[in-house]
């Protein structure tokens, strides 16, 4: 195993591919959208999202912004015991005897 991080960012090459495949797009707009997306997305995710957009005849560069993960999902780290407590509460609620109207 080597110390090189892969995949490595290759923005210029991705923009060149987009320009070749999608002459109907503004490459300047795509460059701006990629730059806006990079703080929230890994390079691998940007690469996948842009190539999916290139393949979609109805897609536009701003559609990449919709592919960004929601910020609250990225920053919210709950400890495992939170899920365990929630599951226990659900089990307890399901196992409680119910009062019938006939008693």
XYZ file of C-alpha atoms in Angstrom:
103
model
C 0.000 0.000 0.000
C 1.312 3.472 -0.814
C 0.897 6.798 0.949
C -0.843 8.577 -1.937
C -4.446 9.556 -1.270
C -6.683 8.251 -4.022
C -8.689 9.349 -5.773
C -6.750 12.570 -6.103
C -8.566 15.735 -7.151
C -8.350 16.421 -10.879
C -10.674 19.366 -11.304
C -9.136 20.616 -14.556
C -9.501 17.195 -16.153
C -13.090 16.825 -14.924
C -13.953 20.247 -16.351
C -12.296 19.270 -19.662
C -14.383 16.086 -19.756
C -17.539 18.082 -19.064
C -16.649 20.582 -21.784
C -16.141 17.750 -24.279
C -19.296 15.868 -23.286
C -21.610 18.779 -22.567
C -20.959 21.699 -24.927
C -24.342 23.073 -23.840
C -22.990 23.768 -20.342
C -21.095 26.799 -19.133
C -17.827 25.393 -17.848
C -17.308 28.555 -15.776
C -20.619 27.850 -14.049
C -19.626 24.224 -13.443
C -16.262 25.347 -12.028
C -18.066 27.654 -9.603
C -20.533 24.964 -8.555
C -17.729 22.435 -7.995
C -15.880 24.997 -5.856
C -19.031 25.590 -3.779
C -19.522 21.852 -3.309
C -15.979 20.915 -2.303
C -16.194 21.946 1.378
C -19.164 19.590 1.850
C -18.184 16.731 -0.466
C -15.162 14.510 -0.873
C -13.431 14.561 -4.241
C -14.729 11.059 -4.946
C -18.310 12.174 -4.325
C -17.857 15.260 -6.543
C -16.421 13.071 -9.293
C -19.363 10.673 -9.148
C -21.973 13.434 -8.950
C -20.541 15.418 -11.865
C -20.243 12.354 -14.094
C -23.849 11.446 -13.283
C -24.884 14.953 -14.280
C -22.879 14.718 -17.501
C -24.753 11.526 -18.387
C -28.175 13.077 -17.698
C -29.350 15.028 -20.752
C -31.678 17.158 -18.602
C -29.095 18.034 -15.928
C -27.500 21.418 -15.426
C -24.365 22.311 -13.401
C -26.364 23.823 -10.478
C -27.922 20.388 -9.931
C -24.638 19.446 -8.274
C -25.584 21.650 -5.324
C -28.568 19.397 -4.641
C -26.186 16.438 -4.330
C -24.374 18.003 -1.375
C -25.094 16.315 1.930
C -27.162 18.263 4.402
C -24.897 20.026 6.875
C -26.773 18.827 9.943
C -26.257 15.203 8.875
C -22.526 15.723 8.658
C -22.039 17.444 11.982
C -24.443 15.520 14.162
C -22.642 12.760 16.022
C -24.790 10.957 18.547
C -23.257 8.414 20.890
C -24.350 4.784 20.377
C -26.170 4.733 23.704
C -28.666 7.268 22.292
C -29.969 4.669 19.838
C -29.964 1.996 22.543
C -32.021 4.204 24.868
C -34.450 4.985 22.052
C -34.879 1.313 21.193
C -35.448 0.465 24.862
C -38.109 3.184 25.118
C -39.897 1.835 22.050
C -39.808 -1.730 23.403
C -41.180 -0.533 26.745
C -43.987 1.383 25.050
C -44.931 -1.611 22.908
C -44.991 -3.978 25.871
C -47.158 -1.848 28.152
C -50.558 -3.366 28.909
C -53.420 -1.402 27.461
C -56.584 -0.650 29.378
C -59.697 -1.884 27.675
C -63.082 -0.249 27.897
C -64.578 -3.514 29.192
C -62.883 -3.553 32.596
